[in-house]
Short mmCIF file of C-alpha atoms in Angstrom, two decimals:
data_model
loop_
_atom_site.label_atom_id
_atom_site.label_comp_id
_atom_site.label_asym_id
_atom_site.label_seq_id
_atom_site.Cartn_x
_atom_site.Cartn_y
_atom_site.Cartn_z
CA UNK A 20 123.60 83.56 72.26
CA UNK A 21 123.16 87.21 71.73
CA UNK A 22 119.66 87.52 74.03
CA UNK A 23 118.60 91.19 73.35
CA UNK A 24 120.71 93.87 71.68
CA UNK A 25 120.13 97.75 71.54
CA UNK A 26 121.62 100.41 69.19
CA UNK A 27 123.21 102.89 69.54
CA UNK A 28 124.88 102.44 72.99
CA UNK A 29 124.77 106.14 73.22
CA UNK A 30 123.46 109.45 71.24
CA UNK A 31 123.28 112.90 71.51
CA UNK A 32 120.75 114.31 69.53
CA UNK A 33 119.67 117.96 68.63
CA UNK A 34 116.10 118.73 70.12
CA UNK A 35 113.47 118.71 67.20
CA UNK A 36 115.45 116.13 65.58
CA UNK A 37 114.02 112.52 64.99
CA UNK A 38 115.74 109.18 66.14
CA UNK A 39 114.80 105.70 66.09
CA UNK A 40 116.31 103.33 68.90
CA UNK A 41 116.70 99.78 67.58
CA UNK A 42 115.88 96.54 69.52
CA UNK A 43 116.49 92.99 68.61
CA UNK A 44 115.89 89.73 70.43
CA UNK A 45 116.56 86.22 69.39
CA UNK A 46 115.18 84.46 71.99
CA UNK A 47 111.41 84.36 69.99
CA UNK A 48 109.91 85.65 73.02
CA UNK A 49 106.18 86.89 72.34
CA UNK A 50 106.53 90.40 74.33
CA UNK A 51 108.48 93.27 74.13
CA UNK A 52 108.79 96.39 76.24
CA UNK A 53 110.68 99.68 76.11
CA UNK A 54 111.17 101.56 79.22
CA UNK A 55 113.03 104.72 80.14
CA UNK A 56 114.96 105.37 83.52
CA UNK A 57 115.76 108.52 85.04
CA UNK A 58 117.66 109.23 88.32
CA UNK A 59 115.42 108.63 91.48
CA UNK A 60 112.73 106.93 89.37
CA UNK A 61 111.54 103.50 88.66
CA UNK A 62 111.80 102.42 85.31
CA UNK A 63 108.76 103.59 83.27
CA UNK A 64 107.01 101.59 80.41
CA UNK A 65 106.55 103.83 77.48
CA UNK A 66 105.30 101.34 75.10
CA UNK A 67 104.68 97.30 74.71
CA UNK A 68 103.88 94.57 72.50
CA UNK A 69 102.31 91.52 73.37
CA UNK A 70 102.96 89.83 70.05
CA UNK A 71 103.95 90.62 66.37
CA UNK A 72 101.53 93.03 65.05
CA UNK A 73 100.26 94.56 68.18
CA UNK A 74 101.43 97.30 70.22
CA UNK A 75 100.19 99.09 73.35
CA UNK A 76 100.74 102.42 75.41
CA UNK A 77 102.42 102.09 78.68
CA UNK A 78 102.80 104.72 81.39
CA UNK A 79 104.55 107.45 79.45
CA UNK A 80 103.93 107.13 75.67
CA UNK A 81 103.71 110.67 74.77
CA UNK A 82 106.30 111.63 72.12
CA UNK A 83 107.24 107.99 71.28
CA UNK A 84 106.03 105.54 68.75
CA UNK A 85 106.82 102.04 68.22
CA UNK A 86 106.01 98.98 65.84
CA UNK A 87 106.40 95.34 65.54
CA UNK A 88 106.47 94.29 62.37
CA UNK A 89 107.95 90.88 63.09
CA UNK A 90 108.63 88.85 66.38
CA UNK A 91 112.43 89.89 66.65
CA UNK A 92 112.45 93.62 66.26
CA UNK A 93 111.08 96.45 68.11
CA UNK A 94 112.01 99.80 67.20
CA UNK A 95 111.28 103.04 69.41
CA UNK A 96 110.87 106.40 67.57
CA UNK A 97 111.17 109.90 68.67
CA UNK A 98 109.61 111.97 66.01
CA UNK A 99 110.89 115.30 67.32
CA UNK A 100 112.95 114.95 70.52
CA UNK A 101 112.78 117.43 73.22
CA UNK A 102 115.18 117.60 76.31
CA UNK A 103 112.86 116.14 78.84
CA UNK A 104 113.46 112.89 76.73
CA UNK A 105 117.07 112.61 77.89
CA UNK A 106 117.45 109.52 79.77
CA UNK A 107 118.38 105.72 79.42
CA UNK A 108 116.24 103.52 77.29
CA UNK A 109 116.04 99.79 78.12
CA UNK A 110 114.42 97.52 75.92
CA UNK A 111 112.94 94.08 77.43
CA UNK A 112 111.45 90.96 76.32
CA UNK A 113 109.68 88.11 78.09
CA UNK A 114 107.85 84.79 77.21
CA UNK A 115 104.34 84.60 77.84
CA UNK A 116 104.93 81.49 79.79
CA UNK A 117 107.05 82.80 82.90
CA UNK A 118 107.07 86.56 82.61
CA UNK A 119 110.56 87.20 83.47
CA UNK A 120 111.69 90.06 81.48
CA UNK A 121 115.19 89.97 79.93
CA UNK A 122 116.79 93.54 79.10
CA UNK A 123 118.88 94.99 76.54
CA UNK A 124 122.19 96.95 77.49
CA UNK A 125 120.40 100.18 77.04
CA UNK A 126 120.58 103.41 75.11
CA UNK A 127 121.97 106.52 76.82
CA UNK A 128 120.17 109.42 74.94
CA UNK A 129 120.88 113.12 75.42
CA UNK A 130 118.81 115.51 73.96
CA UNK A 131 120.13 119.08 73.83
CA UNK B 4 96.60 103.87 92.06
CA UNK B 5 99.81 101.77 91.94
CA UNK B 6 102.56 102.52 94.38
CA UNK B 7 105.89 100.79 95.36
CA UNK B 8 107.88 101.62 98.37
CA UNK B 9 111.40 100.51 99.17
CA UNK B 10 114.08 102.36 100.95
CA UNK B 11 116.22 104.54 98.75
CA UNK B 12 119.59 103.33 100.02
CA UNK B 13 121.15 100.96 102.71
CA UNK B 14 124.37 100.18 103.88
CA UNK B 15 125.99 96.67 104.96
CA UNK B 16 129.18 95.25 105.73
CA UNK B 17 131.09 92.33 103.81
CA UNK B 18 130.05 88.87 105.12
CA UNK B 19 126.83 90.32 106.94
CA UNK B 20 123.16 89.87 106.11
CA UNK B 21 120.70 92.43 104.83
CA UNK B 22 117.09 92.51 104.07
CA UNK B 23 115.62 95.08 101.51
CA UNK B 24 111.81 95.49 102.18
CA UNK B 25 109.12 96.57 99.81
CA UNK B 26 105.55 97.29 100.08
CA UNK B 27 103.30 97.54 97.14
CA UNK B 28 99.68 98.51 96.08
CA UNK B 29 98.69 97.25 92.55
CA UNK B 30 95.54 96.72 90.56
CA UNK B 31 95.58 92.89 90.63
CA UNK B 32 98.46 90.81 91.57
CA UNK B 33 100.45 88.21 89.31
CA UNK B 34 103.48 87.98 91.43
CA UNK B 35 106.41 89.77 92.40
CA UNK B 36 109.93 90.24 90.73
CA UNK B 37 113.23 91.31 92.50
CA UNK B 38 116.00 92.34 89.96
CA UNK B 39 119.43 93.32 90.28
CA UNK B 40 121.04 96.55 88.52
CA UNK B 41 124.67 97.38 88.88
CA UNK B 42 125.31 100.84 88.02
CA UNK B 43 125.45 101.67 84.27
CA UNK B 44 124.05 98.29 83.60
CA UNK B 45 120.72 96.72 82.57
CA UNK B 46 118.29 95.09 85.16
CA UNK B 47 119.08 90.98 85.68
CA UNK B 48 116.53 88.53 87.21
CA UNK B 49 117.06 87.45 90.71
CA UNK B 50 113.83 86.15 92.11
CA UNK B 51 110.13 85.42 91.28
CA UNK B 52 107.38 84.92 94.11
CA UNK B 53 103.89 84.11 93.30
CA UNK B 54 102.64 82.35 96.38
CA UNK B 55 103.08 83.20 100.14
CA UNK B 56 106.61 82.23 101.50
CA UNK B 57 110.24 82.11 100.98
CA UNK B 58 111.90 81.17 98.09
CA UNK B 59 115.72 80.54 98.48
CA UNK B 60 118.22 80.45 95.69
CA UNK B 61 122.06 80.56 96.97
CA UNK B 62 122.59 83.35 98.80
CA UNK B 63 119.53 85.28 98.16
CA UNK B 64 116.32 84.51 99.37
CA UNK B 65 112.64 86.13 98.60
CA UNK B 66 109.74 86.29 100.64
CA UNK B 67 105.92 87.34 99.89
CA UNK B 68 102.98 88.16 101.80
CA UNK B 69 100.31 89.10 99.53
CA UNK B 70 97.78 89.79 102.16
CA UNK B 71 100.17 92.37 103.44
CA UNK B 72 101.49 93.44 100.02
CA UNK B 73 104.83 92.77 101.18
CA UNK B 74 107.99 91.34 100.13
CA UNK B 75 111.59 91.30 101.11
CA UNK B 76 114.94 90.31 99.55
CA UNK B 77 117.38 88.78 101.81
CA UNK B 78 121.43 88.71 100.72
CA UNK B 79 123.60 86.70 103.04
CA UNK B 80 127.59 86.41 103.20
CA UNK B 81 127.38 89.75 101.57
CA UNK B 82 130.22 90.46 98.92
CA UNK B 83 131.48 93.61 97.52
CA UNK B 84 129.87 92.45 94.09
CA UNK B 85 126.67 92.79 95.68
CA UNK B 86 126.82 96.46 95.72
CA UNK B 87 123.96 97.42 93.34
CA UNK B 88 120.49 98.78 93.23
CA UNK B 89 117.60 96.33 93.79
CA UNK B 90 114.53 96.75 92.19
CA UNK B 91 111.26 95.21 93.58
CA UNK B 92 108.50 94.91 90.78
CA UNK B 93 105.11 93.40 91.23
CA UNK B 94 103.14 92.27 88.17
CA UNK B 95 99.31 93.90 87.86
CA UNK B 96 96.44 92.31 86.64
CA UNK B 97 97.71 93.08 82.98
CA UNK B 98 100.84 91.26 83.50
CA UNK B 99 102.78 94.41 83.43
CA UNK B 100 105.70 95.06 85.94
CA UNK B 101 105.20 98.06 88.32
CA UNK B 102 108.83 99.23 89.06
CA UNK B 103 110.01 100.61 92.45
CA UNK B 104 112.77 103.34 92.17
CA UNK B 105 115.12 100.65 93.62
CA UNK B 106 117.18 100.46 96.84
CA UNK B 107 120.75 101.16 96.29
CA UNK B 108 122.63 98.75 98.29
CA UNK B 109 126.45 99.88 99.53
CA UNK B 110 128.52 97.33 100.79
CA UNK B 111 131.54 98.19 103.03
CA UNK B 112 134.65 96.10 103.66
#
């Protein structure tokens, strides 16, 4: 079982460019999440989706957008990247019944 | 506001016992998770407490006191592979996890 996958593993991006980080899960989980993790800070929620067709804003949503067209996929888009978006991005999913979140391997993004 | 407080770093000796404390303030409460994160990797689930008391799972145990807003993770018979960051994450009234910055645990031989 693949669980939850993310692509790319890492990326260097020029400021002002757009990029989509991909996330796919095969566990049929209802909920999916995007976090960023920066040194010395806890995971911060960017956006989430409780079920296919719905999305919500987390703690730090500015500069990011998401969509949830189906249960498995939850892409995160940076419309115009800025250096402060340099971070490690984790996608996670959970089943409504037990709330344990399963994490993807992460995408390391550097914006120059 | 919502706040999580846990030590930034701890050091312990292989074979010993270590307790990592976490205090929290959240808007509502629906349980508390502990995750382990090795450097450069994703967090992985360790434990979940929703009621007061101690939950034991092998070498790891987790304790919760809801009235005190307090939890701890107890690691016994420490091994070198336990060197990692340990993340405390209570769940608020919206079922969102509120993440602490984590405690980096260094194990010395």
